[in-house]
Short mmCIF file of C-alpha atoms (C1' of nucleotides) in Angstrom, two decimals:
data_model
loop_
_atom_site.label_atom_id
_atom_site.label_comp_id
_atom_site.label_asym_id
_atom_site.label_seq_id
_atom_site.Cartn_x
_atom_site.Cartn_y
_atom_site.Cartn_z
CA MET A 1 67.14 -214.65 -26.06
CA ALA A 2 67.01 -213.77 -29.59
CA ILE A 3 67.40 -217.48 -30.15
CA VAL A 4 67.22 -217.90 -33.82
CA GLY A 5 69.53 -216.21 -36.08
CA SER A 6 71.12 -219.56 -36.95
CA GLN A 7 68.58 -220.38 -39.66
CA PRO A 8 68.71 -217.32 -41.72
CA ASN A 9 65.38 -217.60 -43.27
CA VAL A 10 63.28 -218.09 -40.13
CA LYS A 11 61.91 -214.74 -40.62
CA GLN A 12 60.91 -215.33 -44.14
CA ARG A 13 59.25 -218.60 -43.25
CA ARG A 14 57.46 -216.97 -40.47
CA GLN A 15 56.00 -214.29 -42.50
CA ARG A 16 54.89 -216.76 -45.09
CA THR A 17 53.05 -218.61 -42.34
CA LEU A 18 51.61 -215.49 -41.18
CA LEU A 19 50.15 -214.75 -44.68
CA ASP A 20 48.89 -218.20 -44.71
CA LEU A 21 47.24 -217.89 -41.26
CA ILE A 22 45.33 -214.77 -42.08
CA ALA A 23 44.26 -216.08 -45.40
CA ARG A 24 42.72 -219.15 -43.76
CA ALA A 25 40.86 -217.76 -40.80
CA PRO A 26 39.80 -214.40 -39.49
CA ILE A 27 42.42 -213.31 -36.95
CA GLY A 28 41.55 -210.36 -34.59
CA SER A 29 44.70 -209.63 -32.88
CA GLN A 30 48.38 -209.95 -32.94
CA ASP A 31 48.32 -212.03 -29.72
CA GLU A 32 46.17 -214.54 -31.38
CA LEU A 33 48.78 -214.65 -34.17
CA VAL A 34 51.46 -215.07 -31.63
CA GLU A 35 49.51 -218.11 -30.22
CA LEU A 36 48.95 -219.67 -33.73
CA LEU A 37 52.58 -219.12 -34.64
CA HIS A 38 53.56 -220.74 -31.31
CA GLN A 39 51.48 -223.82 -32.29
CA ARG A 40 53.44 -224.01 -35.47
CA GLY A 41 56.75 -223.80 -33.67
CA PHE A 42 57.72 -220.22 -34.12
CA GLU A 43 58.72 -218.62 -30.88
CA VAL A 44 57.92 -214.97 -31.10
CA THR A 45 56.33 -212.14 -29.22
CA GLN A 46 53.82 -209.67 -30.29
CA ALA A 47 56.42 -207.07 -30.98
CA THR A 48 57.81 -209.22 -33.85
CA VAL A 49 54.38 -209.87 -35.20
CA SER A 50 53.82 -206.08 -35.24
CA ARG A 51 56.88 -205.66 -37.22
CA ASP A 52 56.06 -208.41 -39.62
CA ALA A 53 52.70 -207.06 -40.20
CA ALA A 54 54.15 -203.71 -41.08
CA GLU A 55 56.69 -205.27 -43.52
CA LEU A 56 54.00 -207.36 -45.14
CA GLY A 57 51.68 -204.40 -45.50
CA LEU A 58 48.93 -206.16 -43.49
CA VAL A 59 45.89 -204.10 -42.37
CA LYS A 60 43.20 -204.58 -39.99
CA VAL A 61 39.90 -204.15 -41.57
CA PRO A 62 36.41 -203.89 -40.06
CA ARG A 63 34.66 -206.85 -41.16
CA ALA A 64 31.21 -207.71 -39.62
CA ASP A 65 31.41 -206.33 -36.10
CA ARG A 66 34.98 -207.04 -35.60
CA HIS A 67 38.44 -206.21 -36.97
CA ILE A 68 40.39 -208.75 -38.73
CA TYR A 69 43.75 -208.90 -40.32
CA ALA A 70 44.21 -209.01 -44.12
CA THR A 71 46.51 -208.18 -46.89
CA ALA A 72 45.97 -204.68 -48.37
CA GLU A 73 44.89 -206.66 -51.50
CA ALA A 74 42.43 -208.79 -49.72
CA ALA A 75 40.97 -205.96 -47.86
CA ALA A 76 39.60 -204.15 -50.96
CA THR A 77 38.15 -207.43 -51.95
CA GLY A 78 35.18 -208.12 -49.80
CA ASN A 79 32.60 -209.26 -52.22
CA ALA A 80 33.64 -210.34 -55.69
CA TYR A 81 30.82 -208.06 -56.99
CA ASP A 82 32.06 -205.15 -54.96
CA THR A 83 35.42 -205.65 -56.79
CA ARG A 84 33.68 -205.60 -60.12
CA LEU A 85 31.94 -202.36 -59.09
CA ARG A 86 35.19 -200.80 -58.07
CA ARG A 87 36.74 -201.64 -61.31
CA LEU A 88 34.05 -200.21 -63.27
CA LEU A 89 34.27 -197.13 -61.39
CA GLU A 90 38.07 -196.83 -61.90
CA ASP A 91 37.58 -197.11 -65.65
CA ILE A 92 34.46 -195.18 -65.98
CA PRO A 93 34.12 -191.63 -64.73
CA VAL A 94 30.71 -191.13 -63.12
CA ARG A 95 29.31 -187.83 -62.35
CA ILE A 96 26.68 -187.93 -59.52
CA GLY A 97 23.56 -185.65 -59.47
CA ARG A 98 20.49 -185.77 -57.43
CA SER A 99 16.90 -185.38 -57.88
CA GLY A 100 14.50 -185.94 -55.00
CA LEU A 101 14.93 -189.32 -53.78
CA SER A 102 16.92 -190.41 -56.66
CA LEU A 103 20.55 -190.20 -57.46
CA VAL A 104 21.43 -189.68 -61.09
CA LEU A 105 24.67 -191.28 -62.22
CA VAL A 106 26.00 -190.06 -65.52
CA ALA A 107 28.60 -192.25 -66.97
CA THR A 108 29.90 -192.91 -70.55
CA PRO A 109 27.73 -193.89 -73.41
CA GLY A 110 26.55 -197.62 -73.08
CA SER A 111 28.03 -198.27 -69.67
CA ALA A 112 24.99 -197.35 -67.51
CA GLY A 113 23.56 -201.00 -67.84
CA ALA A 114 26.88 -202.55 -66.54
CA ILE A 115 27.14 -200.14 -63.68
CA ALA A 116 23.58 -200.65 -62.62
CA GLN A 117 23.96 -204.36 -62.56
CA ALA A 118 27.07 -204.09 -60.65
CA ILE A 119 25.42 -201.99 -58.08
CA ASP A 120 22.62 -204.42 -57.90
CA GLN A 121 24.90 -207.28 -57.22
CA SER A 122 27.20 -205.39 -54.85
CA SER A 123 26.96 -205.03 -51.14
CA LEU A 124 25.30 -201.69 -51.46
CA THR A 125 21.61 -202.38 -50.38
CA ASP A 126 20.14 -199.23 -49.24
CA GLN A 127 18.58 -198.49 -52.57
CA VAL A 128 15.13 -199.58 -53.65
CA GLY A 129 16.39 -200.14 -57.07
CA THR A 130 18.17 -198.95 -60.19
CA LEU A 131 17.14 -198.04 -63.63
CA ALA A 132 19.61 -197.77 -66.34
CA GLY A 133 19.45 -195.83 -69.54
CA ASP A 134 22.38 -195.58 -71.98
CA ASN A 135 24.89 -193.38 -70.30
CA THR A 136 22.70 -192.43 -67.26
CA LEU A 137 21.27 -194.43 -64.38
CA LEU A 138 18.93 -193.70 -61.68
CA VAL A 139 19.35 -195.13 -58.10
CA LEU A 140 16.00 -194.88 -56.20
CA PHE A 141 15.57 -194.57 -52.65
CA GLU A 142 12.79 -194.76 -50.15
CA THR A 143 14.10 -192.09 -47.67
CA GLU A 144 16.41 -189.33 -47.60
CA ALA A 145 18.32 -191.11 -44.81
CA ALA A 146 18.88 -194.26 -47.10
CA LEU A 147 20.07 -192.00 -49.90
CA GLU A 148 22.59 -190.40 -47.69
CA ARG A 149 23.80 -193.58 -46.28
CA TRP A 150 24.20 -194.97 -49.70
CA LEU A 151 26.01 -192.12 -50.96
CA VAL A 152 28.66 -192.30 -48.27
CA ARG A 153 29.11 -195.95 -48.81
CA PHE A 154 29.28 -195.37 -52.55
CA MET A 155 31.99 -192.93 -52.27
CA THR A 156 34.32 -195.40 -50.67
CA PHE A 157 33.92 -197.46 -53.92
CA GLN A 158 35.08 -194.60 -56.10
CA PRO A 159 38.80 -194.26 -56.90
CA SER A 160 40.16 -191.10 -55.76
CA ASP A 161 37.63 -188.38 -56.39
CA GLU A 162 36.66 -186.94 -59.68
CA SER A 163 32.99 -186.85 -59.21
CA ALA A 164 30.59 -183.94 -58.84
CA LEU A 165 28.63 -183.33 -55.71
CA PRO A 166 24.94 -184.44 -55.39
CA SER A 167 23.32 -181.20 -55.16
CA GLY A 168 20.63 -179.89 -57.44
CA ARG A 169 22.40 -178.78 -60.54
CA PRO A 170 24.90 -180.57 -62.50
CA SER A 171 27.02 -177.47 -62.12
CA PRO A 172 30.24 -177.02 -64.27
CA ALA A 173 32.33 -175.89 -61.18
CA ALA A 174 34.51 -178.73 -59.97
CA SER A 175 32.63 -179.16 -56.67
CA ARG A 176 33.84 -182.16 -55.00
CA VAL A 177 31.53 -184.61 -53.31
CA ALA A 178 33.36 -184.20 -50.00
CA ASN A 179 32.48 -180.83 -49.40
CA SER A 180 33.10 -179.81 -45.75
CA GLU A 181 31.35 -176.91 -44.45
CA ALA A 182 30.49 -176.57 -40.81
CA PRO A 183 27.72 -178.82 -39.46
CA ARG A 184 24.99 -176.49 -38.62
CA MET B 1 13.18 -194.78 -37.55
CA ALA B 2 16.09 -192.55 -37.99
CA ILE B 3 14.52 -190.54 -40.63
CA VAL B 4 17.25 -188.38 -40.55
CA GLY B 5 17.57 -186.39 -37.36
CA SER B 6 16.62 -182.85 -37.33
CA GLN B 7 19.98 -181.53 -38.33
CA PRO B 8 20.29 -182.68 -41.88
CA ASN B 9 22.37 -185.65 -40.82
CA VAL B 10 25.38 -184.32 -39.39
CA LYS B 11 26.67 -187.86 -39.16
CA GLN B 12 26.66 -188.35 -42.80
CA ARG B 13 28.37 -185.09 -43.51
CA ARG B 14 31.03 -185.81 -40.93
CA GLN B 15 31.72 -189.08 -42.52
CA ARG B 16 31.95 -187.55 -45.93
CA THR B 17 34.34 -185.02 -44.58
CA LEU B 18 36.33 -187.82 -42.98
CA LEU B 19 36.71 -189.52 -46.37
CA ASP B 20 37.83 -186.24 -47.81
CA LEU B 21 40.42 -185.67 -45.18
CA ILE B 22 42.06 -188.92 -45.42
CA ALA B 23 42.05 -188.65 -49.16
CA ARG B 24 43.87 -185.35 -49.09
CA ALA B 25 46.52 -185.86 -46.50
CA PRO B 26 48.14 -188.61 -44.74
CA ILE B 27 46.60 -189.10 -41.33
CA GLY B 28 48.30 -191.11 -38.65
CA SER B 29 45.70 -191.17 -35.81
CA GLN B 30 42.21 -190.65 -34.81
CA ASP B 31 43.14 -187.89 -32.55
CA GLU B 32 44.50 -186.17 -35.49
CA LEU B 33 41.12 -186.54 -37.37
CA VAL B 34 39.37 -185.26 -34.19
CA GLU B 35 41.56 -182.11 -34.48
CA LEU B 36 40.81 -181.61 -38.14
CA LEU B 37 37.11 -182.18 -37.68
CA HIS B 38 37.09 -179.77 -35.04
CA GLN B 39 38.53 -177.21 -37.25
CA ARG B 40 35.84 -177.74 -39.80
CA GLY B 41 33.18 -177.38 -37.10
CA PHE B 42 32.38 -180.88 -36.11
CA GLU B 43 32.53 -181.40 -32.35
CA VAL B 44 33.19 -184.99 -31.91
CA THR B 45 35.56 -187.15 -29.80
CA GLN B 46 37.95 -190.01 -30.76
CA ALA B 47 35.23 -192.56 -29.78
CA THR B 48 33.02 -191.38 -32.54
CA VAL B 49 35.70 -191.25 -35.06
CA SER B 50 36.57 -194.83 -34.30
CA ARG B 51 32.94 -195.85 -34.94
CA ASP B 52 32.93 -193.74 -38.06
CA ALA B 53 36.01 -195.49 -39.26
CA ALA B 54 34.52 -198.84 -38.74
CA GLU B 55 31.38 -197.89 -40.55
CA LEU B 56 33.28 -196.59 -43.55
CA GLY B 57 35.45 -199.51 -43.61
CA LEU B 58 38.69 -197.56 -43.19
CA VAL B 59 41.91 -199.30 -42.49
CA LYS B 60 45.28 -198.14 -41.28
CA VAL B 61 47.98 -199.25 -43.66
CA PRO B 62 51.77 -199.22 -43.19
CA ARG B 63 53.16 -196.60 -45.69
CA ALA B 64 56.59 -195.60 -45.53
CA ASP B 65 57.59 -195.98 -41.87
CA ARG B 66 54.28 -194.81 -40.34
CA HIS B 67 50.59 -195.91 -40.40
CA ILE B 68 48.08 -193.84 -42.14
CA TYR B 69 44.38 -194.08 -42.71
CA ALA B 70 42.83 -195.05 -46.06
CA THR B 71 39.81 -196.68 -47.62
CA ALA B 72 40.17 -200.44 -48.14
CA GLU B 73 40.19 -199.56 -51.72
CA ALA B 74 43.02 -196.96 -51.56
CA ALA B 75 45.00 -199.40 -49.36
CA ALA B 76 45.48 -201.83 -52.19
CA THR B 77 46.56 -199.04 -54.53
CA GLY B 78 50.00 -197.98 -53.35
CA ASN B 79 51.93 -197.58 -56.65
CA ALA B 80 49.93 -197.51 -59.88
CA TYR B 81 52.32 -200.18 -61.23
CA ASP B 82 51.75 -202.34 -58.26
CA THR B 83 48.02 -202.21 -59.13
CA ARG B 84 48.87 -203.20 -62.66
CA LEU B 85 50.83 -206.19 -61.53
CA ARG B 86 48.04 -207.23 -59.15
CA ARG B 87 45.61 -207.00 -61.92
CA LEU B 88 47.79 -209.26 -64.04
CA LEU B 89 48.17 -211.85 -61.38
CA GLU B 90 44.58 -211.82 -60.83
CA ASP B 91 43.88 -212.60 -64.40
CA ILE B 92 46.76 -214.88 -65.19
CA PRO B 93 47.59 -217.89 -63.03
CA VAL B 94 51.18 -218.07 -62.32
CA ARG B 95 53.01 -221.17 -61.21
CA ILE B 96 56.15 -220.58 -59.33
CA GLY B 97 59.20 -222.87 -59.60
CA ARG B 98 62.74 -222.33 -58.50
CA SER B 99 66.15 -223.05 -59.83
CA GLY B 100 69.11 -221.91 -57.77
CA LEU B 101 69.02 -218.29 -57.37
CA SER B 102 66.25 -217.72 -59.83
CA LEU B 103 62.58 -218.15 -59.65
CA VAL B 104 60.75 -219.37 -62.69
CA LEU B 105 57.25 -218.15 -63.19
CA VAL B 106 55.18 -220.00 -65.57
CA ALA B 107 52.22 -218.12 -66.84
CA THR B 108 49.97 -218.29 -69.99
CA PRO B 109 51.30 -218.12 -73.45
CA GLY B 110 52.26 -214.62 -74.49
CA SER B 111 51.90 -213.26 -71.10
CA ALA B 112 55.39 -213.46 -69.76
CA GLY B 113 56.66 -210.26 -71.22
CA ALA B 114 53.80 -208.25 -69.73
CA ILE B 115 54.37 -209.81 -66.37
CA ALA B 116 58.01 -209.20 -66.40
CA GLN B 117 57.44 -205.62 -67.26
CA ALA B 118 55.09 -205.12 -64.57
CA ILE B 119 57.33 -206.69 -62.05
CA ASP B 120 60.19 -204.30 -63.27
CA GLN B 121 58.06 -201.29 -62.72
CA SER B 122 56.47 -202.38 -59.40
CA SER B 123 57.72 -201.71 -56.05
CA LEU B 124 59.43 -205.04 -56.00
CA THR B 125 63.08 -204.37 -56.03
CA ASP B 126 64.96 -207.20 -54.56
CA GLN B 127 65.54 -208.92 -57.92
CA VAL B 128 68.60 -208.31 -60.13
CA GLY B 129 66.43 -208.61 -63.17
CA THR B 130 63.82 -210.43 -65.07
CA LEU B 131 63.96 -212.33 -68.32
CA ALA B 132 60.85 -213.12 -70.21
CA GLY B 133 60.35 -215.88 -72.77
CA ASP B 134 56.87 -216.58 -74.12
CA ASN B 135 55.01 -218.06 -71.26
CA THR B 136 57.85 -218.23 -68.84
CA LEU B 137 59.98 -215.73 -67.14
CA LEU B 138 62.93 -215.82 -64.89
CA VAL B 139 63.47 -213.44 -61.89
CA LEU B 140 67.05 -213.44 -60.98
CA PHE B 141 68.61 -212.86 -57.56
CA GLU B 142 71.88 -212.13 -56.20
CA THR B 143 71.39 -213.87 -52.92
CA GLU B 144 69.25 -216.53 -51.24
CA ALA B 145 68.03 -213.90 -48.88
CA ALA B 146 66.90 -211.46 -51.47
CA LEU B 147 65.04 -214.26 -53.31
CA GLU B 148 63.15 -215.18 -50.05
CA ARG B 149 62.40 -211.66 -49.30
CA TRP B 150 61.19 -211.12 -52.74
CA LEU B 151 58.93 -214.16 -52.68
CA VAL B 152 57.23 -213.15 -49.50
CA ARG B 153 56.57 -209.69 -50.88
CA PHE B 154 55.27 -211.17 -54.15
CA MET B 155 52.86 -213.38 -52.42
CA THR B 156 50.96 -210.35 -51.09
CA PHE B 157 50.52 -209.47 -54.75
CA GLN B 158 48.74 -212.60 -55.65
CA PRO B 159 45.04 -213.03 -55.27
CA SER B 160 44.10 -215.76 -52.87
CA ASP B 161 46.36 -218.57 -53.63
CA GLU B 162 46.37 -220.80 -56.55
CA SER B 163 50.03 -220.96 -56.98
CA ALA B 164 52.44 -223.81 -56.57
CA LEU B 165 55.30 -223.72 -54.13
CA PRO B 166 58.73 -222.74 -55.09
CA SER B 167 60.42 -225.95 -54.49
CA GLY B 168 62.29 -227.92 -57.23
CA ARG B 169 59.69 -229.67 -59.24
CA PRO B 170 56.71 -228.32 -61.00
CA SER B 171 54.66 -230.87 -59.21
CA PRO B 172 50.98 -231.50 -60.04
CA ALA B 173 49.95 -231.87 -56.47
CA ALA B 174 48.28 -228.67 -55.36
CA SER B 175 50.99 -227.85 -52.94
CA ARG B 176 50.37 -224.33 -51.65
CA VAL B 177 53.15 -221.69 -51.29
CA ALA B 178 52.45 -221.06 -47.76
CA ASN B 179 53.51 -224.36 -46.34
CA SER B 180 53.94 -224.00 -42.61
CA GLU B 181 56.28 -226.49 -41.03
CA ALA B 182 58.10 -225.78 -37.89
CA PRO B 183 61.18 -223.72 -37.96
CA ARG B 184 64.02 -225.90 -37.29
"C1'" DC C 1 1.06 -185.90 -22.94
"C1'" DG C 2 3.76 -189.97 -20.21
"C1'" DG C 3 6.00 -194.07 -22.08
"C1'" DT C 4 8.97 -196.64 -24.88
"C1'" DC C 5 12.23 -197.24 -28.35
"C1'" DC C 6 16.56 -196.28 -30.48
"C1'" DA C 7 20.34 -193.97 -33.00
"C1'" DG C 8 23.89 -191.19 -31.55
"C1'" DT C 9 27.25 -189.69 -28.59
"C1'" DG C 10 30.92 -188.76 -24.75
"C1'" DA C 11 33.61 -190.32 -20.89
"C1'" DA C 12 36.24 -193.58 -19.01
"C1'" DT C 13 38.71 -197.63 -19.69
"C1'" DA C 14 40.16 -202.04 -21.49
"C1'" DG C 15 42.29 -203.75 -25.31
"C1'" DT C 16 45.53 -203.65 -28.77
"C1'" DC C 17 49.69 -202.12 -31.26
"C1'" DA C 18 54.12 -199.61 -32.25
"C1'" DT C 19 58.68 -198.60 -30.73
"C1'" DG C 20 63.19 -197.11 -28.01
"C1'" DC C 21 66.46 -199.73 -26.08
"C1'" DA C 22 69.58 -203.22 -25.25
"C1'" DA C 23 71.24 -207.80 -26.19
"C1'" DG C 24 72.41 -211.65 -29.15
"C1'" DT C 25 73.90 -213.45 -33.85
"C1'" DC C 26 76.05 -213.34 -38.07
"C1'" DC C 27 78.90 -211.61 -41.35
"C1'" DG C 28 83.09 -209.53 -43.46
"C1'" DC C 29 87.41 -207.43 -42.86
"C1'" DT C 30 91.71 -206.73 -40.90
"C1'" DA D 1 91.36 -214.04 -33.31
"C1'" DG D 2 89.32 -209.57 -32.83
"C1'" DC D 3 86.48 -205.75 -34.28
"C1'" DG D 4 82.41 -203.34 -36.21
"C1'" DG D 5 78.37 -203.10 -38.46
"C1'" DA D 6 73.93 -204.82 -40.17
"C1'" DC D 7 69.90 -207.52 -38.73
"C1'" DT D 8 66.73 -209.44 -35.75
"C1'" DT D 9 64.36 -210.06 -31.53
"C1'" DG D 10 62.40 -209.43 -26.58
"C1'" DC D 11 61.06 -206.59 -23.02
"C1'" DA D 12 58.79 -202.72 -21.34
"C1'" DT D 13 56.02 -199.06 -22.21
"C1'" DG D 14 53.85 -195.30 -24.34
"C1'" DA D 15 50.65 -194.49 -28.20
"C1'" DC D 16 46.58 -195.47 -30.25
"C1'" DT D 17 41.97 -197.60 -30.78
"C1'" DA D 18 37.68 -200.14 -29.62
"C1'" DT D 19 34.16 -200.83 -26.43
"C1'" DT D 20 31.22 -200.58 -22.31
"C1'" DC D 21 28.26 -197.77 -19.89
"C1'" DA D 22 25.19 -194.19 -19.36
"C1'" DC D 23 22.77 -190.40 -21.17
"C1'" DT D 24 20.17 -187.53 -24.37
"C1'" DG D 25 16.67 -186.10 -27.71
"C1'" DG D 26 13.79 -187.18 -31.26
"C1'" DA D 27 10.11 -190.36 -33.21
"C1'" DC D 28 6.38 -193.22 -32.44
"C1'" DC D 29 2.34 -194.79 -29.87
"C1'" DG D 30 -1.66 -195.34 -27.41
#
DNA sequence: CGGTCCAGTGAATAGTCATGCAAGTCCGCT
DNA sequence: AGCGGACTTGCATGACTATTCACTGGACCG
């Protein structure tokens, strides 16, 4: 057992192949990878693939009804437009307020248009539309549920968390979005 | 449909709390989350947390000897410097060549210094040092193994794959890094 | 009102993954 | 040679996660 060892860099080559494999096709399990590696001449077991995955920092991301492997890098890059939105949100602090069925995003002067466009093109689709002013933009919804759903998704786009919570008032208190009181 | 149940969307609040929880502390399992949600008044089981995690696009990333939950976004953001390097590599195409125990990265005019510095500050540590010219930089290694290790890690930093492979010649043929021949 | 539909959930379980342990290999050193 | 340590891997298994199945309660409808 433990055949190898002779060729010192088998591990490196295997890991490179691994990266290549997950880049080419959606892979759903480590067993699948074992199989593919096998086809390419690497004799390994799931245990080794597990360790390789950890070393390479691979993650399993939920993508369209199933989970697939990706590099941490690729995981954040679903849609190219999503990436654009994420970038914007990293650079521009956005405060979120709420008014009825609209969310009010307050950004920096001149940036509202860019953010609105980024939102429109992103994979965020629960909104009816967006309307941008100079430093403020509205995101309009049809229902309360749509608004809530949107907000939760939107939060995963924001960096850490510097935003205010979407209650009524644009209060000064640093109330975080993810407040967490008891359910009822 | 689903116009928000009666309880003002417990689900949405739970998911927001979930995002908050994983942002605040490293969480290693869904059972852990069940426990924490429980403390905050949400009565759910692991099954539900699993579904929430999928909806929110959460991933479990290998971080320092254990796996923790994070948003896809946060997963790519280990070290701030790592992010910087990733950014650079997204914007600047880098061709990789090799010469002995050195890797030769050829970028765009004037960018070599920035890339070298980004590499120095990143979590890439297997190199002995870097040396930047104008559009070319060298990454020096002590051993073959270190070079190989470094290269594999470096690949996870690159966007998709536009780079050339680290063989001898800076060939024109679009040979991909992740070649995948059989082991021996 | 009964009927139907459907989102949401828990219980149980199948599926998947991580890891302790032991074994094999490759050094380098004496 | 012989020894010891650092690596790497497979095996077996426990840990963890996703999913199937069944149920519930609210919404919608005639």
